[in-house]
mmCIF file with all atom_site columns, C-alpha atoms in Angstrom:
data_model
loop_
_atom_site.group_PDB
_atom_site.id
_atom_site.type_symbol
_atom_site.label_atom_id
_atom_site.label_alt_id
_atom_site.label_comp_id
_atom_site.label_asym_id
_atom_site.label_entity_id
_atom_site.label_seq_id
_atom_site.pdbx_PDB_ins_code
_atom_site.Cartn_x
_atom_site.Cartn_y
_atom_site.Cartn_z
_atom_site.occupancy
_atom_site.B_iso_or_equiv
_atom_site.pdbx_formal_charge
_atom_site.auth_seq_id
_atom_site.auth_comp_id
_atom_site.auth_asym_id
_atom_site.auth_atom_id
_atom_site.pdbx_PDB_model_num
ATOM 1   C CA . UNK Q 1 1   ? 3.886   34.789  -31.712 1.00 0.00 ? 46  UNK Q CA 1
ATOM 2   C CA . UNK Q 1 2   ? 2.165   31.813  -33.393 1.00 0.00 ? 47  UNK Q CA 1
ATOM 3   C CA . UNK Q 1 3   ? 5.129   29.653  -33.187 1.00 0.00 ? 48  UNK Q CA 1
ATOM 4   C CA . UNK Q 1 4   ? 5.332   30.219  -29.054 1.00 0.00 ? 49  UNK Q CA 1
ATOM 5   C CA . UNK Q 1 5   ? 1.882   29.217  -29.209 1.00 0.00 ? 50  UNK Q CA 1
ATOM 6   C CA . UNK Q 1 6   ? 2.424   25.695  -31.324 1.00 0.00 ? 51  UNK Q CA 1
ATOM 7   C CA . UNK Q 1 7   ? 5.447   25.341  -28.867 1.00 0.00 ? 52  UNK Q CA 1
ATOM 8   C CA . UNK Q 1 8   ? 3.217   25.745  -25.831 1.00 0.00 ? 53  UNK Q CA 1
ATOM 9   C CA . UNK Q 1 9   ? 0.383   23.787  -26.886 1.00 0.00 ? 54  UNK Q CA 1
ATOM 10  C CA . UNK Q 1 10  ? 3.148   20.621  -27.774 1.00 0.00 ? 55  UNK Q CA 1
ATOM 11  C CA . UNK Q 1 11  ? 4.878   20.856  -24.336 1.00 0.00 ? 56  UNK Q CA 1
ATOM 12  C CA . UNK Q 1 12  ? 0.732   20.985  -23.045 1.00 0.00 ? 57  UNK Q CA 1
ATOM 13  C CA . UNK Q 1 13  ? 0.689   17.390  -24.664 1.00 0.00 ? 58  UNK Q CA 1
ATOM 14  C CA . UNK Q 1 14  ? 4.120   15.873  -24.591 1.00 0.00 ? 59  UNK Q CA 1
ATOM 15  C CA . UNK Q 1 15  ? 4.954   16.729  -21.047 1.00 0.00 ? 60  UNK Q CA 1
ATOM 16  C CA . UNK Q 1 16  ? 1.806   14.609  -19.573 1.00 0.00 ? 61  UNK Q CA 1
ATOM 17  C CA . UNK Q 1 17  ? 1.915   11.992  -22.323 1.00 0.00 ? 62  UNK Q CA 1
ATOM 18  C CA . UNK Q 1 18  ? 5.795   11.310  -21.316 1.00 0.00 ? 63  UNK Q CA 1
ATOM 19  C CA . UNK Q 1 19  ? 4.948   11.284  -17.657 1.00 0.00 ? 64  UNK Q CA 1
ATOM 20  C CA . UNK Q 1 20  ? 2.323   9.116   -18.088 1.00 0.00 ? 65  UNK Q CA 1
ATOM 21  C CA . UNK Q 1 21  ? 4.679   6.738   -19.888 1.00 0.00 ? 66  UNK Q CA 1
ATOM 22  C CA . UNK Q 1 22  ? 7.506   6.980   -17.911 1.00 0.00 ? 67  UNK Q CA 1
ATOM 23  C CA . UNK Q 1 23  ? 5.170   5.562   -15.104 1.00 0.00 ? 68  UNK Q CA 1
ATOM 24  C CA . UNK Q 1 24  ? 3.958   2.765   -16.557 1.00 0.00 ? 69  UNK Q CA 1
ATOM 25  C CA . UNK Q 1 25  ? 7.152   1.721   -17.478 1.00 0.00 ? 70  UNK Q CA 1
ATOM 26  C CA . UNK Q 1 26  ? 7.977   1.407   -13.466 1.00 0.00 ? 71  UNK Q CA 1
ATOM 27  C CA . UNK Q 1 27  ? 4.768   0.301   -12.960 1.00 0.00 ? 72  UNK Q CA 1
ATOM 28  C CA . UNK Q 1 28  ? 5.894   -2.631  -15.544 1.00 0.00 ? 73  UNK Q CA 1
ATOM 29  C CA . UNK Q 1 29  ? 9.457   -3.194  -14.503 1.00 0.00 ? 74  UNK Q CA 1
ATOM 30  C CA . UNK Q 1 30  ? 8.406   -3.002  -10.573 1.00 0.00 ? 75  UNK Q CA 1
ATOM 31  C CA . UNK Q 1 31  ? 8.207   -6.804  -9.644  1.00 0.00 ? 76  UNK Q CA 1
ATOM 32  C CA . UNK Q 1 32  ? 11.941  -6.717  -10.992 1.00 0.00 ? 77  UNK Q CA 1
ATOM 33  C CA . UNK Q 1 33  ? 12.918  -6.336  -7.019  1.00 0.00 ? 78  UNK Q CA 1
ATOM 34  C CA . UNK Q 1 34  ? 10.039  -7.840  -5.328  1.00 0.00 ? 79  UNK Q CA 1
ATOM 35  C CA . UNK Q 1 35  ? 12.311  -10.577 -4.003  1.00 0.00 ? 80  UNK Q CA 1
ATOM 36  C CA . UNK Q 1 36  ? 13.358  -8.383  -0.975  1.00 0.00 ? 81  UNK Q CA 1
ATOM 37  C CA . UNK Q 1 37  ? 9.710   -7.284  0.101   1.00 0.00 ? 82  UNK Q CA 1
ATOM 38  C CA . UNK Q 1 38  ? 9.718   -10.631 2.652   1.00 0.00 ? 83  UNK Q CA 1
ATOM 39  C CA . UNK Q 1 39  ? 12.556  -10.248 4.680   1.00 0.00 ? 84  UNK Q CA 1
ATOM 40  C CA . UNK Q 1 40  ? 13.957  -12.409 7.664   1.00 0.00 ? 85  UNK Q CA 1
ATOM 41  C CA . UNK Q 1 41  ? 16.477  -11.705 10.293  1.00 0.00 ? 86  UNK Q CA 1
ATOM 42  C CA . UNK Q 1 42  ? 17.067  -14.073 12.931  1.00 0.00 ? 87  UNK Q CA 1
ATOM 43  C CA . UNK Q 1 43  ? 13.438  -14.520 14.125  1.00 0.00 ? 88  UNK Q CA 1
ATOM 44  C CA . UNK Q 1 44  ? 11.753  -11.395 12.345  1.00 0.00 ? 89  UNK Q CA 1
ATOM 45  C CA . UNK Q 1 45  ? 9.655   -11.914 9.629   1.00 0.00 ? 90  UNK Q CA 1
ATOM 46  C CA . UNK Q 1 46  ? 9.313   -8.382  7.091   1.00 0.00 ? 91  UNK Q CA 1
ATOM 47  C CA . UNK Q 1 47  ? 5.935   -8.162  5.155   1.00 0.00 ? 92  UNK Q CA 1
ATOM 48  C CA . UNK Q 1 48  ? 5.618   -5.667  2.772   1.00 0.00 ? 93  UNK Q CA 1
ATOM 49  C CA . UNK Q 1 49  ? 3.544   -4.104  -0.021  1.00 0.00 ? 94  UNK Q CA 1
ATOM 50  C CA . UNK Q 1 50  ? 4.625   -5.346  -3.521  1.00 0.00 ? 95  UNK Q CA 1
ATOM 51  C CA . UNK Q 1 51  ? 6.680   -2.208  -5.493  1.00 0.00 ? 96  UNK Q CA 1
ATOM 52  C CA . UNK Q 1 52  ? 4.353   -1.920  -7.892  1.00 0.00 ? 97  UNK Q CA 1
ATOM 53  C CA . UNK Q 1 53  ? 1.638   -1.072  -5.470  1.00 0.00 ? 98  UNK Q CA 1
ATOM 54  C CA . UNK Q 1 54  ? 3.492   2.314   -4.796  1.00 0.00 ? 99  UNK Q CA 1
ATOM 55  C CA . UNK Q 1 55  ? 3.458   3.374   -8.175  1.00 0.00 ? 100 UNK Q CA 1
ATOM 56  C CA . UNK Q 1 56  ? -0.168  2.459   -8.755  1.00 0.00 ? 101 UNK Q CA 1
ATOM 57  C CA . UNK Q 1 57  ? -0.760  4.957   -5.777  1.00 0.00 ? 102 UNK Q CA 1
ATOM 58  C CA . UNK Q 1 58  ? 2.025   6.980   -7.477  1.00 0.00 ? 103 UNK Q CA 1
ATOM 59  C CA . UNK Q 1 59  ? 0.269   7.891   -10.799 1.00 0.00 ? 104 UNK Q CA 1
ATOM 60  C CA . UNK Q 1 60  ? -2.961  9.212   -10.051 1.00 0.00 ? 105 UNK Q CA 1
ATOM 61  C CA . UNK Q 1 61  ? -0.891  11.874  -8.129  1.00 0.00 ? 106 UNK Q CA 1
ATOM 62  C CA . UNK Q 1 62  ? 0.721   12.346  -11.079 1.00 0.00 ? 107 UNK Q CA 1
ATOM 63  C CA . UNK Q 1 63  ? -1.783  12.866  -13.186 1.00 0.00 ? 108 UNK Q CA 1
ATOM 64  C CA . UNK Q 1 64  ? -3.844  15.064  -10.982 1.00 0.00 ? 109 UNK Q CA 1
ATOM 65  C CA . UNK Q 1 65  ? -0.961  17.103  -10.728 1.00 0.00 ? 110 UNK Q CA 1
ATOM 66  C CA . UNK Q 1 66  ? -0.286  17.563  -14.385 1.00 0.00 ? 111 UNK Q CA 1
ATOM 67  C CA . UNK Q 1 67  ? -4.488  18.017  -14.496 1.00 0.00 ? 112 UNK Q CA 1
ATOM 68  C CA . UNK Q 1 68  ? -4.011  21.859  -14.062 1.00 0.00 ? 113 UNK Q CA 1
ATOM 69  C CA . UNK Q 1 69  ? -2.173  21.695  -17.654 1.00 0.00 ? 114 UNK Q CA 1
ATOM 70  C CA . UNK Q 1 70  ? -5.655  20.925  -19.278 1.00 0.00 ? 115 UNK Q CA 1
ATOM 71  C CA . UNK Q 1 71  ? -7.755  22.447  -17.235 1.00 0.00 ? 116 UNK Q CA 1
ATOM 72  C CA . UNK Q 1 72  ? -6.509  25.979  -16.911 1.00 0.00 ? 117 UNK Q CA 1
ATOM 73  C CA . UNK Q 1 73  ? -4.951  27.506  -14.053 1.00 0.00 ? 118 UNK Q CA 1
ATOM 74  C CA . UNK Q 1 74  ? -7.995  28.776  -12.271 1.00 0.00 ? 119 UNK Q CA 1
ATOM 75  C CA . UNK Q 1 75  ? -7.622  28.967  -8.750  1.00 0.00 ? 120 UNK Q CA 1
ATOM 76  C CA . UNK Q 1 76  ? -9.880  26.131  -8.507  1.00 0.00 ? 121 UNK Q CA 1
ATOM 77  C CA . UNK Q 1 77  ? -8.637  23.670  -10.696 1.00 0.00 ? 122 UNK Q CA 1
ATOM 78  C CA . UNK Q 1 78  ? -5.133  24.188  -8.553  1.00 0.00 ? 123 UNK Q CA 1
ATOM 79  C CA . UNK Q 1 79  ? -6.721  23.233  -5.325  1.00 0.00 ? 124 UNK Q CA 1
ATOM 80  C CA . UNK Q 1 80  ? -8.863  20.315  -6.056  1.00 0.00 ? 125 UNK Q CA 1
ATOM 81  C CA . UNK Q 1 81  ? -6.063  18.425  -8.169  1.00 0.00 ? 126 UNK Q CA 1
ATOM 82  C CA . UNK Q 1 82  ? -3.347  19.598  -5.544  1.00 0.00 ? 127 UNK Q CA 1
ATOM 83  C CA . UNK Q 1 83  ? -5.560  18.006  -2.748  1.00 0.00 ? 128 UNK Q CA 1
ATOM 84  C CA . UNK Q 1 84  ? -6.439  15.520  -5.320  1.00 0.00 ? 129 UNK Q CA 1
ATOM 85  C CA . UNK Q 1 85  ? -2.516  15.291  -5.833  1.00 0.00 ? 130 UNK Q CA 1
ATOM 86  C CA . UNK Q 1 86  ? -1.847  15.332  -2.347  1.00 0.00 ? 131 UNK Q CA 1
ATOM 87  C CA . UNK Q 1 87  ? -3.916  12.432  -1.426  1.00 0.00 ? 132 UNK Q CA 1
ATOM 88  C CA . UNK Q 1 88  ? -2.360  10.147  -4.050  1.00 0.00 ? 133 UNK Q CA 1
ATOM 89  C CA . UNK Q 1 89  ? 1.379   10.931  -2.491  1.00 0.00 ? 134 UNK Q CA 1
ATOM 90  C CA . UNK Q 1 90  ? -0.257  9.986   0.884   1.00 0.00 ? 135 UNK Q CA 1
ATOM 91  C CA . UNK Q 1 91  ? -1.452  6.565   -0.517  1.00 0.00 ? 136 UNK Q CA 1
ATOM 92  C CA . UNK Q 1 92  ? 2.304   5.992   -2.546  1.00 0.00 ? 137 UNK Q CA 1
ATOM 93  C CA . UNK Q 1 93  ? 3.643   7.053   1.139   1.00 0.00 ? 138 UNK Q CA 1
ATOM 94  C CA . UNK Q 1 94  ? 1.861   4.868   3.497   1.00 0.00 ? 139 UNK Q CA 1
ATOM 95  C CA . UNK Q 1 95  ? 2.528   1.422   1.112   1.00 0.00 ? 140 UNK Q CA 1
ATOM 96  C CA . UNK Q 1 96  ? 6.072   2.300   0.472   1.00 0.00 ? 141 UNK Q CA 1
ATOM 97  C CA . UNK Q 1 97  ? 6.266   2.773   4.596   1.00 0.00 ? 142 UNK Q CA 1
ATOM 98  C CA . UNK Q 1 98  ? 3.986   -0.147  5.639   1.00 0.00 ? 143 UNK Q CA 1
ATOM 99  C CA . UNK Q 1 99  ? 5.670   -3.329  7.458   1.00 0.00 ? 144 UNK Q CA 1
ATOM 100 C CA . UNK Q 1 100 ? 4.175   -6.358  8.978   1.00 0.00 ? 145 UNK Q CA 1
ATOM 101 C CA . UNK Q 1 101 ? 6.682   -7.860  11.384  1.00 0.00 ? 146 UNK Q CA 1
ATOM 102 C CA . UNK Q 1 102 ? 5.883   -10.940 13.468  1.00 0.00 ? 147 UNK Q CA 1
ATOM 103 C CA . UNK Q 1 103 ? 8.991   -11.521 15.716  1.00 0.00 ? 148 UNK Q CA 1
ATOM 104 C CA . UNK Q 1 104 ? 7.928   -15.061 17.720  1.00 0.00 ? 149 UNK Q CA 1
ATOM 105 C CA . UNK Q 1 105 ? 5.010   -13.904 19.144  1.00 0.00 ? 150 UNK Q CA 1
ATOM 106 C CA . UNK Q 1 106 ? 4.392   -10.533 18.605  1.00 0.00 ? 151 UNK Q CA 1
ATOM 107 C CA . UNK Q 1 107 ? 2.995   -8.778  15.515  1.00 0.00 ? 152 UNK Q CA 1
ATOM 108 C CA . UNK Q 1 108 ? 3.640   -5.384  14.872  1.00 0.00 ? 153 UNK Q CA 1
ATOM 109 C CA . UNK Q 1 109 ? 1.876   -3.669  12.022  1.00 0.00 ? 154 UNK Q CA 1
ATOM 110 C CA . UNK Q 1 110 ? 4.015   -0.042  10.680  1.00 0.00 ? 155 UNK Q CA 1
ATOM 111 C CA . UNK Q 1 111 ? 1.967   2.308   8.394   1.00 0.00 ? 156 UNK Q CA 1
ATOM 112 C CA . UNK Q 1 112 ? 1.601   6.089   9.326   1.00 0.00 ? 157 UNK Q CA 1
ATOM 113 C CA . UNK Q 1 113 ? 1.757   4.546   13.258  1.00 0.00 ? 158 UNK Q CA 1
ATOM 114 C CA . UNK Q 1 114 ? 3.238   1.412   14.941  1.00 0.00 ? 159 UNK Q CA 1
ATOM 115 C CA . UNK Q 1 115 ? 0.617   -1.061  16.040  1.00 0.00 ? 160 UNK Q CA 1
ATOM 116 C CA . UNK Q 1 116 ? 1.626   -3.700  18.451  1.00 0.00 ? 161 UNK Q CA 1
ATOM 117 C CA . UNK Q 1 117 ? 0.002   -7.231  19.052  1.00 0.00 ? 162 UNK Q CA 1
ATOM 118 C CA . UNK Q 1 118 ? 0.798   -10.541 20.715  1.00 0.00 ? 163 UNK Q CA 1
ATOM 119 C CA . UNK Q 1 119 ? -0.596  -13.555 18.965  1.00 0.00 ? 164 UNK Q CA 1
ATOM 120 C CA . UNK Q 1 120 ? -1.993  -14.248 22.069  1.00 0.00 ? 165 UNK Q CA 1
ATOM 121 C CA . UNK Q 1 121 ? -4.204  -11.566 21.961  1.00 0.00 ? 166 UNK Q CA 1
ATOM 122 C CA . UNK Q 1 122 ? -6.232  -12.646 18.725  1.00 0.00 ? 167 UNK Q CA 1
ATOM 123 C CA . UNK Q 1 123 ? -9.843  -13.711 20.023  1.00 0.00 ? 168 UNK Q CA 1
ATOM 124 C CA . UNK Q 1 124 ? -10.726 -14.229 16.220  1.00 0.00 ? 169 UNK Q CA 1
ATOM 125 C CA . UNK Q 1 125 ? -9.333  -14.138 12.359  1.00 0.00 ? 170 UNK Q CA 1
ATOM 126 C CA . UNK Q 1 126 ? -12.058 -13.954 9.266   1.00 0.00 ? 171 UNK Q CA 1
ATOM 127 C CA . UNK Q 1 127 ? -10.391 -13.873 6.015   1.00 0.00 ? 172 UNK Q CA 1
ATOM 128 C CA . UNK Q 1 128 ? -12.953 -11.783 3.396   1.00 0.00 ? 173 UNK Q CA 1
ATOM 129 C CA . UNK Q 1 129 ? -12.514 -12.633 -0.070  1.00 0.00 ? 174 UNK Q CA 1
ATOM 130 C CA . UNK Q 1 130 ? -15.487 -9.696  -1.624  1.00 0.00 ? 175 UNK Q CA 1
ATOM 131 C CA . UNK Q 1 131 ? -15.340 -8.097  -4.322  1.00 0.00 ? 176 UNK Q CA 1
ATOM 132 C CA . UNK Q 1 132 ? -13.589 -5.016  -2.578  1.00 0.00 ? 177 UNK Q CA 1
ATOM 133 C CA . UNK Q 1 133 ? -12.675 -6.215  0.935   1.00 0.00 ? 178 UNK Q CA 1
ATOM 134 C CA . UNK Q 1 134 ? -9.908  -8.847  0.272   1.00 0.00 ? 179 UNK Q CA 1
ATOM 135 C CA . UNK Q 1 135 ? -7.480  -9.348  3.259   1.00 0.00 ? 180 UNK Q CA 1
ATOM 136 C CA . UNK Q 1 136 ? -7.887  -11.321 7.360   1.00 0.00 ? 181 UNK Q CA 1
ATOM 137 C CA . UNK Q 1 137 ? -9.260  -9.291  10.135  1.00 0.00 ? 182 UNK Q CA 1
ATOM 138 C CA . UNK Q 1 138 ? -7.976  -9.877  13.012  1.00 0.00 ? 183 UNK Q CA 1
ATOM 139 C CA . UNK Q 1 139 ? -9.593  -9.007  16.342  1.00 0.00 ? 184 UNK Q CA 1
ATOM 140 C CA . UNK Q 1 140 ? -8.723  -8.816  19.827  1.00 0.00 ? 185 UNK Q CA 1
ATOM 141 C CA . UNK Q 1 141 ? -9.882  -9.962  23.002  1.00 0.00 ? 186 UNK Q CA 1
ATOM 142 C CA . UNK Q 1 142 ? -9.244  -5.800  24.119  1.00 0.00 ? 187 UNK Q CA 1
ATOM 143 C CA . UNK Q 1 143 ? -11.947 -5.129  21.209  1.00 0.00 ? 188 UNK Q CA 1
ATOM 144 C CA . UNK Q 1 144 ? -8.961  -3.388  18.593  1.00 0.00 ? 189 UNK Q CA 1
ATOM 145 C CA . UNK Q 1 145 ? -9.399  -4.972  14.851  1.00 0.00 ? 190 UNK Q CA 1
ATOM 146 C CA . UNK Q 1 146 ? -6.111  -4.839  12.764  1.00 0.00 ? 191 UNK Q CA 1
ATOM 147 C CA . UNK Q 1 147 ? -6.505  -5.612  8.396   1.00 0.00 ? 192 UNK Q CA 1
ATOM 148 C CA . UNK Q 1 148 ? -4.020  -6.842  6.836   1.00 0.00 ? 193 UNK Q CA 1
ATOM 149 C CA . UNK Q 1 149 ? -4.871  -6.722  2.970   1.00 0.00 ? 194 UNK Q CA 1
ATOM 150 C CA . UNK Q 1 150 ? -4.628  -9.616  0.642   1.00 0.00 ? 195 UNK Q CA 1
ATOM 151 C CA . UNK Q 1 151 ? -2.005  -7.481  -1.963  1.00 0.00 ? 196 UNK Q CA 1
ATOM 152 C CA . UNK Q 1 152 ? 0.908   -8.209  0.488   1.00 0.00 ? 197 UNK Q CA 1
ATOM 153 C CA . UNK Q 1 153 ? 4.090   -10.425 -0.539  1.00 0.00 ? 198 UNK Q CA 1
ATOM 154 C CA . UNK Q 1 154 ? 3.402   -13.931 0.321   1.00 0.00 ? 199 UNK Q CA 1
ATOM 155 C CA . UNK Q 1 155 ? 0.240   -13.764 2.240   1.00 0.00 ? 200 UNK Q CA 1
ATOM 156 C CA . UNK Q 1 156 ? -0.529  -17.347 2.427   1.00 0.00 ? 201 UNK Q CA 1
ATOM 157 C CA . UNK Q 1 157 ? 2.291   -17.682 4.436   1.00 0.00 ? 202 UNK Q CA 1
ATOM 158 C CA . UNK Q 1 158 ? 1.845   -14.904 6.543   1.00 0.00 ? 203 UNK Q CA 1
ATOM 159 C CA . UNK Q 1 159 ? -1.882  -16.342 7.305   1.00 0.00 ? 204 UNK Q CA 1
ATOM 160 C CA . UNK Q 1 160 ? -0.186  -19.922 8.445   1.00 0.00 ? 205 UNK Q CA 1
ATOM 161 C CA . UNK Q 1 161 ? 2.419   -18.158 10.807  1.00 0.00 ? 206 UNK Q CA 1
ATOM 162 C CA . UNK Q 1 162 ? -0.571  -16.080 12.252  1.00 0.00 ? 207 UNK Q CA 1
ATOM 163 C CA . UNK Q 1 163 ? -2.707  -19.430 12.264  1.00 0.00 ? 208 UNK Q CA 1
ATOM 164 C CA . UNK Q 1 164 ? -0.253  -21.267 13.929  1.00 0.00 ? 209 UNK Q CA 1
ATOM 165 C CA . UNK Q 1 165 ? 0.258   -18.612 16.200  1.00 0.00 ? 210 UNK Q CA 1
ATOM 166 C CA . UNK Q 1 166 ? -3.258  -18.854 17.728  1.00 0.00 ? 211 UNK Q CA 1
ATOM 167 C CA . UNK Q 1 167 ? -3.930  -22.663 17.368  1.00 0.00 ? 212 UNK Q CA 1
ATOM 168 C CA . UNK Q 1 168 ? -1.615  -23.843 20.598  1.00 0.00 ? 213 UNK Q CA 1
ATOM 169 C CA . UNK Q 1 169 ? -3.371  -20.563 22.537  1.00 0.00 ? 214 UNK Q CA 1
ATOM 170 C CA . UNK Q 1 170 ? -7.188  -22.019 21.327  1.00 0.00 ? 215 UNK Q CA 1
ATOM 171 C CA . UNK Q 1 171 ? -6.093  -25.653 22.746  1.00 0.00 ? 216 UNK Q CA 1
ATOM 172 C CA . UNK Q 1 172 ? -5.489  -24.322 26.750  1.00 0.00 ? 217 UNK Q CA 1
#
């Protein structure tokens, strides 16, 4: 009976300490394919989140679902690491899904839903650079605001297309 126990207890421990490992060595080897997170075709431009940003969102999910482990498996330790758990997969989802396209004109932005914009439309830009607000709002002359956050592949760029976008609108 006390061996069972000393094999329980060291699955208890190795289980979450190799999971935790296995994911920071994605998190590390990640920018190994970040080359095809800014695509073109023909006149489309592809933005995208950088692979390691899904597997930043990835591990707290993780470990909030390997939490019940240490915790016990009281009813409420299961449902406030599953939501917990749940939350985290929602995060890994939406940047694994999200796409910036600007196809001449229009800009269409592809989380959970499709947003749709022409660059014509943009009554103002203001790019924050706080402590915990880093990206360019963009607003439009119908009042709708679209972020697009700092973390994406080759945002400088993607700020001059937008930029020069909107300048030739400004002049008329």
């Amino acid at each position: 009976m006390m061996a069972i126990q000393g094999l329980r207890d060291m699955i208890l421990f190795v289980l979450p300490l190799s999971i935790v490992i296995a994911a920071i060595a994605m998190i590390s080897l990640s920018p190994i394919g970040e080359e095809d997170l800014r695509q073109r075709i023909g006149t489309m431009q592809i933005y995208k989140f950088p692979a390691g940003t899904f597997y930043v969102s990835l591990l707290p999910s993780i470990l909030f679902a390997m939490a019940p482990l240490w915790l016990g498996h009281d009813a409420i330790a299961l449902a406030l690491c599953g939501g917990f758990s749940l939350l985290g997969l929602a995060g890994a989802y939406y940047t694994r899904q999200y796409r910036l396209i600007i196809n001449c004109h229009q800009v269409t932005i592809s989380g959970i839903f499709k947003r749709h914009f022409n660059t014509s439309d943009i009554a103002e830009m203001d790019m924050d650079d706080s402590r915990y607000d880093r990206g360019l709002r963009i607003k439009l002359y119908d009042g709708r605001r679209f972020f697009i956050s700092k973390s994406i592949i080759e945002y400088d760029a993607l700020v001059g297309i937008l930029i020069n976008a909107v300048k030739p609108v400004e002049r008329q």
